[in-house]
Amino acid sequence: MPQKRVSLRINGRDYTHEVEPRLLLVHYLRDMIGLTGTHIGCETSICGACTVMLNGEAIKSCTVLTVQADGGEVLTIEGLGRAEELHPLQEGFWECHGLQCGYCTPGMILAAYQLLLRHPDPTEEEIRRGLDGNLCRCTGYQHIVDAVQYAARKMRESK
Amino acid sequence: MPISKLVGARVKRREDPRLIRGLAHYVDDIQLPNVLHAAILRSPYAHARIRAMRTDQARRHPGVVAVVTGNEIRDQVGCVPVASQNPTLRVPKRYVLAVDKVCFVGEGVVVVVAEDRYAARDALDLIEVDYEPLPVVSDPEKALASGAPVIHPEWPDNVAFRFDLKQGNLAKAFKEAERVVKQRLIHQRLAPIAIEPRGVLARYLPGEDELTLWSSTQIPHILKTQLSVMLKLPENRVRVIAPEVGGGFGSKLNVYAEEGLIGHLAIKLKRPVKWIEGRRENMQGTIHGRGQVGEVEVAVKKDGTILGLQYRVIADIGAYHQLLTPGIPPLTGLMLSGAYKIPALAIEVTGVFTNKVATDAYRGAGRPEATYVIERIIDRVAQELAIDPVKIRQKNFPRPKEFPFKTATGLIYDSGNYQGALNKALRLSGYQGWRGEQRKLREKGRYLGIGLSTYVEICGMGPSAAMPAGGWESGTVRVEPTGKVTVLTGVSPHGQGQETSFAQIVADEFGVPLDDIHVIHGDTAVVPSGIGTFGSRATAVGGTAVFQAAQKVKEKAREIAAHLLESDPEDLVFSESRFSVKGVPKKGVSLQEIALEAHLARNLPKKMEPGLTATSVFEPANFTFPFGAHICIVEVDPETGRIEIRKYVAVDDCGKVINPLLVDGQIHGGIAQGLGQALLEEVVYDEEGQLLTGSLMDYALPKAEDLPRLELARTETPTPVNPLGVKGVGEAGTIGSTPAIVNAVVDALAPFGVTHVDMPLKPEKIWRLCREKKERRAEGAG
Ligand code: FES
Ligand code: FES
């Protein structure tokens, strides 16, 4: 299969690779870059486990080709916070028990990240609606809502 | 008695840091050099003979290393095992890949192994299979009719097993009844849908003759035993690792064809092989839950006293059994008595083969069905007799002093205070106020409904005598020479948080900081023995084993301390991780010093073995029986069929609580799944056995917006079954919630003459029902 050259900036680092044009972004991130924090739960744009930020927007990386992301900037869960300095969302999920098995969590956190960029002070309803593209089978979402509220508060306070 | 510091506290989870940073390792995140990828061609037919197969083109495809069919390996890999026993059980052979015939859509037919995932999937398209379609039966009731298509020729009646349970004088109960109420109930099939699909990675080292298999499983130790049988390997050469597991809900409490198949391929090809399930495969090939159609009949007195109950049920088994398939419907039978005194009771289960994937344990596993039957029928009775649903429940509850309470089904409920939980739920929900509101709104043509569920469930599984593959659990506690504590547990948590709660238990025993404790699970080469995580058993059984192991370690430490301090063990007190001589606090020795001494072994009491470690295997004498009261308030709009949940109060009693944060999480998640069943979820097959809900686009999983904010509270009735007093909470929310919601909707629609609606209560169904009832009334009036 012919290969195509792509260059991406991922979590602040530059990468260039030859890839098959059909290679999905999620497989590129996981298999070629080794960033396995982005998960796959459905391959059909429903569950949101594969959510990452591409050029400032949350996207489902299971239905984006790597070549479509060429030249773009990607943020994955691994680039969001550090051990000593968690992102307020990560902290919120931890504090509020916003995860159980953790499989949906990276995607959920990045979807919430976009939500808070757009609505720094969301109501519960806005949070629930804003996370409609992300499924969690474990938590029943209530603690996830609490986690996002926690992060929103913390981010507003630190401004 | 040391003052408990951590047990009972809302401790943040210790597993979270790796998960919130994307650093955890689920099966697909594990990278092995030289790994091959497997993809499986699955049957598009629900029932067909395989006439011929052409695989040569696939074999020649670049990157393909092997193509294997069922016939080629039928003698090399054993069949998929069934653990649940029943004298009437019929077990059709289920090969890991179909041999000559397929019996459900999604059954594996050919496996391709290639250098990368894409090549393996491409090659699937190059395989030609010539199928001869056979008549299909997908509806379990139709499968029992004479002349129905036969799935396994050995058993032309399609009956998979029967299970009967009869206690008390039912004939007398029905003769003395002042009223008999009957209801047909459907418990639709559900898909468990862990967000991480299943996955298997296997590596065989020919020199060492060792197979290591990573699987997204809830039962690594049971899987190890079963794999060794399937693959004809000595069990001590098989190691199973459950790495991070992304949810299970029973769907990973199994031994699947792919686990045997991938293990076999790794041995045969002498290279690691990985198979990751796609969501479509997951919907088709991973077990489903529920799938019962039954008729319940109850004999009552006019005052609401229940005299007897009968339930005849058809259980939709699917084409083959999986590990526990035949064990699930009997659990429904055992729990039919619910939270009530029912002197006479009978259940008749007929397990029926259908051309579908197997049903097996899905969160609740047989108990949600039982709870739904009893909680629905008790509301039907209340409605018929015009008794308040609260009163009828109170009338039939056993009193707290009647515990341990023996049910007609032969169970012994350990402890309970059903009135207490209900009273609390009534108070918190403002029940009486809502009844007033309901009357007012009805006058305005608005339909508010109040639904109750006072459930009891069976968990803490369980005494080995009553379990298909052992009910004990093991725990090992080891104080390392540096004083750090390692805990090994045979349970296999995958979201429940026992790395935290077990550390809490040990931290309190030893008086050491949580951070000094590390809990290891899921690796059969590290954890000496175990059963696994299911049946809400992990803390009640596994936590107890850990607790007892910690106590043994402490006893040994006390003896060493006494020896070092030249004092009598009885004269020592333990506090702040230190033994000291009573009344002489300065004269003491820390646990860390004792641990070091235990390992250096230069100055130990005579005949004492070196080291500071202990293992305990806890065998529970009984199950545990958590209970609770859920109250749901809904408003139904007959014009659109939409159901709005206005309030949801859950009072649950799971005995002693180690970590309230985790318990809340379990209840939330459990209710979400129970609500999913009540309102949204349904696996649908058509007459031809085609799966119409084969992706997440067609199967409605609850989203954040679909769920209300839940109000939780607890009562605490410890169990006498284990020294921790904990009962278990993993499934309670699912078991308790479904009938509360359905009862609320039926209550809302009572003015339309509605007495029952089958789940899921989709808007369309509600809208149609309201319209029909209205029309019929208009006709009646006209
Ligand atoms: S894996 Fe991308 S949305 Fe589910
Ligand atoms: S935490 Fe398991 S799916 Fe969300």
JSON list of C-alpha atoms in Angstrom, two decimals, chain B residues 329-436:
[
{"chain": "B", "resi": 329, "resn": "PRO", "atom": "CA", "xyz": [-32.41, -18.76, 35.91]},
{"chain": "B", "resi": 330, "resn": "PRO", "atom": "CA", "xyz": [-32.30, -20.94, 39.06]},
{"chain": "B", "resi": 331, "resn": "LEU", "atom": "CA", "xyz": [-31.08, -17.87, 40.95]},
{"chain": "B", "resi": 332, "resn": "THR", "atom": "CA", "xyz": [-34.27, -16.16, 39.85]},
{"chain": "B", "resi": 333, "resn": "GLY", "atom": "CA", "xyz": [-36.17, -19.05, 41.39]},
{"chain": "B", "resi": 334, "resn": "LEU", "atom": "CA", "xyz": [-34.29, -18.89, 44.67]},
{"chain": "B", "resi": 335, "resn": "MET", "atom": "CA", "xyz": [-34.89, -15.17, 45.09]},
{"chain": "B", "resi": 336, "resn": "LEU", "atom": "CA", "xyz": [-38.56, -15.10, 44.10]},
{"chain": "B", "resi": 337, "resn": "SER", "atom": "CA", "xyz": [-39.69, -14.67, 47.66]},
{"chain": "B", "resi": 338, "resn": "GLY", "atom": "CA", "xyz": [-38.15, -11.20, 47.64]},
{"chain": "B", "resi": 339, "resn": "ALA", "atom": "CA", "xyz": [-38.45, -9.26, 50.86]},
{"chain": "B", "resi": 340, "resn": "TYR", "atom": "CA", "xyz": [-41.64, -11.01, 51.87]},
{"chain": "B", "resi": 341, "resn": "LYS", "atom": "CA", "xyz": [-42.99, -13.91, 53.84]},
{"chain": "B", "resi": 342, "resn": "ILE", "atom": "CA", "xyz": [-44.45, -16.25, 51.24]},
{"chain": "B", "resi": 343, "resn": "PRO", "atom": "CA", "xyz": [-45.37, -19.62, 52.73]},
{"chain": "B", "resi": 344, "resn": "ALA", "atom": "CA", "xyz": [-45.81, -21.53, 49.48]},
{"chain": "B", "resi": 345, "resn": "LEU", "atom": "CA", "xyz": [-43.91, -21.06, 46.30]},
{"chain": "B", "resi": 346, "resn": "ALA", "atom": "CA", "xyz": [-43.16, -22.82, 43.04]},
{"chain": "B", "resi": 347, "resn": "ILE", "atom": "CA", "xyz": [-41.02, -22.03, 40.06]},
{"chain": "B", "resi": 348, "resn": "GLU", "atom": "CA", "xyz": [-40.70, -23.95, 36.82]},
{"chain": "B", "resi": 349, "resn": "VAL", "atom": "CA", "xyz": [-37.87, -22.90, 34.54]},
{"chain": "B", "resi": 350, "resn": "THR", "atom": "CA", "xyz": [-37.48, -24.21, 31.03]},
{"chain": "B", "resi": 351, "resn": "GLY", "atom": "CA", "xyz": [-34.19, -23.29, 29.41]},
{"chain": "B", "resi": 352, "resn": "VAL", "atom": "CA", "xyz": [-34.61, -23.14, 25.66]},
{"chain": "B", "resi": 353, "resn": "PHE", "atom": "CA", "xyz": [-32.10, -23.20, 22.81]},
{"chain": "B", "resi": 354, "resn": "THR", "atom": "CA", "xyz": [-32.49, -20.44, 20.23]},
{"chain": "B", "resi": 355, "resn": "ASN", "atom": "CA", "xyz": [-30.32, -19.33, 17.30]},
{"chain": "B", "resi": 356, "resn": "LYS", "atom": "CA", "xyz": [-28.72, -16.52, 19.26]},
{"chain": "B", "resi": 357, "resn": "VAL", "atom": "CA", "xyz": [-25.63, -15.89, 21.32]},
{"chain": "B", "resi": 358, "resn": "ALA", "atom": "CA", "xyz": [-25.73, -17.35, 24.84]},
{"chain": "B", "resi": 359, "resn": "THR", "atom": "CA", "xyz": [-27.22, -15.53, 27.77]},
{"chain": "B", "resi": 360, "resn": "ASP", "atom": "CA", "xyz": [-25.23, -15.62, 31.01]},
{"chain": "B", "resi": 361, "resn": "ALA", "atom": "CA", "xyz": [-24.47, -13.46, 34.01]},
{"chain": "B", "resi": 362, "resn": "TYR", "atom": "CA", "xyz": [-25.11, -9.77, 33.47]},
{"chain": "B", "resi": 363, "resn": "ARG", "atom": "CA", "xyz": [-25.05, -7.46, 36.51]},
{"chain": "B", "resi": 364, "resn": "GLY", "atom": "CA", "xyz": [-27.59, -8.96, 38.88]},
{"chain": "B", "resi": 365, "resn": "ALA", "atom": "CA", "xyz": [-27.71, -12.27, 37.01]},
{"chain": "B", "resi": 366, "resn": "GLY", "atom": "CA", "xyz": [-31.09, -13.80, 37.75]},
{"chain": "B", "resi": 367, "resn": "ARG", "atom": "CA", "xyz": [-31.86, -11.58, 40.74]},
{"chain": "B", "resi": 368, "resn": "PRO", "atom": "CA", "xyz": [-33.10, -8.55, 38.77]},
{"chain": "B", "resi": 369, "resn": "GLU", "atom": "CA", "xyz": [-35.58, -10.91, 37.15]},
{"chain": "B", "resi": 370, "resn": "ALA", "atom": "CA", "xyz": [-36.74, -12.23, 40.53]},
{"chain": "B", "resi": 371, "resn": "THR", "atom": "CA", "xyz": [-37.01, -8.74, 41.98]},
{"chain": "B", "resi": 372, "resn": "TYR", "atom": "CA", "xyz": [-38.91, -7.52, 38.97]},
{"chain": "B", "resi": 373, "resn": "VAL", "atom": "CA", "xyz": [-41.38, -10.40, 39.23]},
{"chain": "B", "resi": 374, "resn": "ILE", "atom": "CA", "xyz": [-42.12, -9.95, 42.91]},
{"chain": "B", "resi": 375, "resn": "GLU", "atom": "CA", "xyz": [-42.03, -6.16, 42.99]},
{"chain": "B", "resi": 376, "resn": "ARG", "atom": "CA", "xyz": [-44.22, -5.86, 39.91]},
{"chain": "B", "resi": 377, "resn": "ILE", "atom": "CA", "xyz": [-46.77, -8.42, 41.09]},
{"chain": "B", "resi": 378, "resn": "ILE", "atom": "CA", "xyz": [-47.02, -6.94, 44.56]},
{"chain": "B", "resi": 379, "resn": "ASP", "atom": "CA", "xyz": [-47.87, -3.61, 42.96]},
{"chain": "B", "resi": 380, "resn": "ARG", "atom": "CA", "xyz": [-50.43, -5.30, 40.71]},
{"chain": "B", "resi": 381, "resn": "VAL", "atom": "CA", "xyz": [-52.03, -6.80, 43.80]},
{"chain": "B", "resi": 382, "resn": "ALA", "atom": "CA", "xyz": [-52.02, -3.44, 45.56]},
{"chain": "B", "resi": 383, "resn": "GLN", "atom": "CA", "xyz": [-53.68, -1.87, 42.56]},
{"chain": "B", "resi": 384, "resn": "GLU", "atom": "CA", "xyz": [-56.37, -4.58, 42.37]},
{"chain": "B", "resi": 385, "resn": "LEU", "atom": "CA", "xyz": [-57.12, -4.45, 46.05]},
{"chain": "B", "resi": 386, "resn": "ALA", "atom": "CA", "xyz": [-56.79, -0.67, 46.23]},
{"chain": "B", "resi": 387, "resn": "ILE", "atom": "CA", "xyz": [-54.18, -0.89, 48.97]},
{"chain": "B", "resi": 388, "resn": "ASP", "atom": "CA", "xyz": [-51.32, 1.57, 49.20]},
{"chain": "B", "resi": 389, "resn": "PRO", "atom": "CA", "xyz": [-48.16, -0.05, 47.79]},
{"chain": "B", "resi": 390, "resn": "VAL", "atom": "CA", "xyz": [-46.36, 0.92, 51.00]},
{"chain": "B", "resi": 391, "resn": "LYS", "atom": "CA", "xyz": [-48.93, -0.82, 53.20]},
{"chain": "B", "resi": 392, "resn": "ILE", "atom": "CA", "xyz": [-48.96, -4.06, 51.27]},
{"chain": "B", "resi": 393, "resn": "ARG", "atom": "CA", "xyz": [-45.18, -4.28, 51.52]},
{"chain": "B", "resi": 394, "resn": "GLN", "atom": "CA", "xyz": [-45.15, -3.55, 55.23]},
{"chain": "B", "resi": 395, "resn": "LYS", "atom": "CA", "xyz": [-47.79, -6.21, 55.75]},
{"chain": "B", "resi": 396, "resn": "ASN", "atom": "CA", "xyz": [-45.66, -8.93, 54.19]},
{"chain": "B", "resi": 397, "resn": "PHE", "atom": "CA", "xyz": [-42.18, -8.02, 55.42]},
{"chain": "B", "resi": 398, "resn": "PRO", "atom": "CA", "xyz": [-40.51, -10.29, 57.95]},
{"chain": "B", "resi": 399, "resn": "ARG", "atom": "CA", "xyz": [-39.87, -8.28, 61.14]},
{"chain": "B", "resi": 400, "resn": "PRO", "atom": "CA", "xyz": [-36.28, -7.51, 62.16]},
{"chain": "B", "resi": 401, "resn": "LYS", "atom": "CA", "xyz": [-36.51, -9.98, 65.04]},
{"chain": "B", "resi": 402, "resn": "GLU", "atom": "CA", "xyz": [-37.43, -12.78, 62.62]},
{"chain": "B", "resi": 403, "resn": "PHE", "atom": "CA", "xyz": [-33.86, -12.85, 61.25]},
{"chain": "B", "resi": 404, "resn": "PRO", "atom": "CA", "xyz": [-32.10, -15.08, 60.33]},
{"chain": "B", "resi": 405, "resn": "PHE", "atom": "CA", "xyz": [-35.17, -15.55, 58.16]},
{"chain": "B", "resi": 406, "resn": "LYS", "atom": "CA", "xyz": [-35.79, -18.76, 56.26]},
{"chain": "B", "resi": 407, "resn": "THR", "atom": "CA", "xyz": [-37.60, -18.35, 52.96]},
{"chain": "B", "resi": 408, "resn": "ALA", "atom": "CA", "xyz": [-39.84, -20.93, 51.36]},
{"chain": "B", "resi": 409, "resn": "THR", "atom": "CA", "xyz": [-37.14, -21.34, 48.69]},
{"chain": "B", "resi": 410, "resn": "GLY", "atom": "CA", "xyz": [-34.80, -22.63, 51.39]},
{"chain": "B", "resi": 411, "resn": "LEU", "atom": "CA", "xyz": [-32.50, -19.64, 51.75]},
{"chain": "B", "resi": 412, "resn": "ILE", "atom": "CA", "xyz": [-31.55, -18.13, 55.08]},
{"chain": "B", "resi": 413, "resn": "TYR", "atom": "CA", "xyz": [-31.56, -14.34, 54.91]},
{"chain": "B", "resi": 414, "resn": "ASP", "atom": "CA", "xyz": [-28.73, -13.32, 57.23]},
{"chain": "B", "resi": 415, "resn": "SER", "atom": "CA", "xyz": [-29.94, -10.04, 58.65]},
{"chain": "B", "resi": 416, "resn": "GLY", "atom": "CA", "xyz": [-32.33, -7.31, 57.72]},
{"chain": "B", "resi": 417, "resn": "ASN", "atom": "CA", "xyz": [-34.57, -4.46, 58.65]},
{"chain": "B", "resi": 418, "resn": "TYR", "atom": "CA", "xyz": [-36.76, -3.89, 55.64]},
{"chain": "B", "resi": 419, "resn": "GLN", "atom": "CA", "xyz": [-39.13, -1.51, 57.42]},
{"chain": "B", "resi": 420, "resn": "GLY", "atom": "CA", "xyz": [-36.19, 0.63, 58.45]},
{"chain": "B", "resi": 421, "resn": "ALA", "atom": "CA", "xyz": [-34.96, 1.13, 54.91]},
{"chain": "B", "resi": 422, "resn": "LEU", "atom": "CA", "xyz": [-38.44, 1.75, 53.58]},
{"chain": "B", "resi": 423, "resn": "ASN", "atom": "CA", "xyz": [-39.25, 4.27, 56.30]},
{"chain": "B", "resi": 424, "resn": "LYS", "atom": "CA", "xyz": [-36.10, 6.18, 55.55]},
{"chain": "B", "resi": 425, "resn": "ALA", "atom": "CA", "xyz": [-36.86, 6.22, 51.83]},
{"chain": "B", "resi": 426, "resn": "LEU", "atom": "CA", "xyz": [-40.42, 7.39, 52.48]},
{"chain": "B", "resi": 427, "resn": "ARG", "atom": "CA", "xyz": [-39.16, 10.20, 54.63]},
{"chain": "B", "resi": 428, "resn": "LEU", "atom": "CA", "xyz": [-36.41, 11.31, 52.26]},
{"chain": "B", "resi": 429, "resn": "SER", "atom": "CA", "xyz": [-38.60, 11.21, 49.20]},
{"chain": "B", "resi": 430, "resn": "GLY", "atom": "CA", "xyz": [-41.52, 12.99, 50.83]},
{"chain": "B", "resi": 431, "resn": "TYR", "atom": "CA", "xyz": [-43.77, 10.14, 49.76]},
{"chain": "B", "resi": 432, "resn": "GLN", "atom": "CA", "xyz": [-47.00, 11.41, 51.28]},
{"chain": "B", "resi": 433, "resn": "GLY", "atom": "CA", "xyz": [-46.47, 14.84, 49.76]},
{"chain": "B", "resi": 434, "resn": "TRP", "atom": "CA", "xyz": [-46.06, 13.31, 46.32]},
{"chain": "B", "resi": 435, "resn": "ARG", "atom": "CA", "xyz": [-49.31, 11.38, 46.72]},
{"chain": "B", "resi": 436, "resn": "GLY", "atom": "CA", "xyz": [-51.05, 14.71, 47.29]}
]
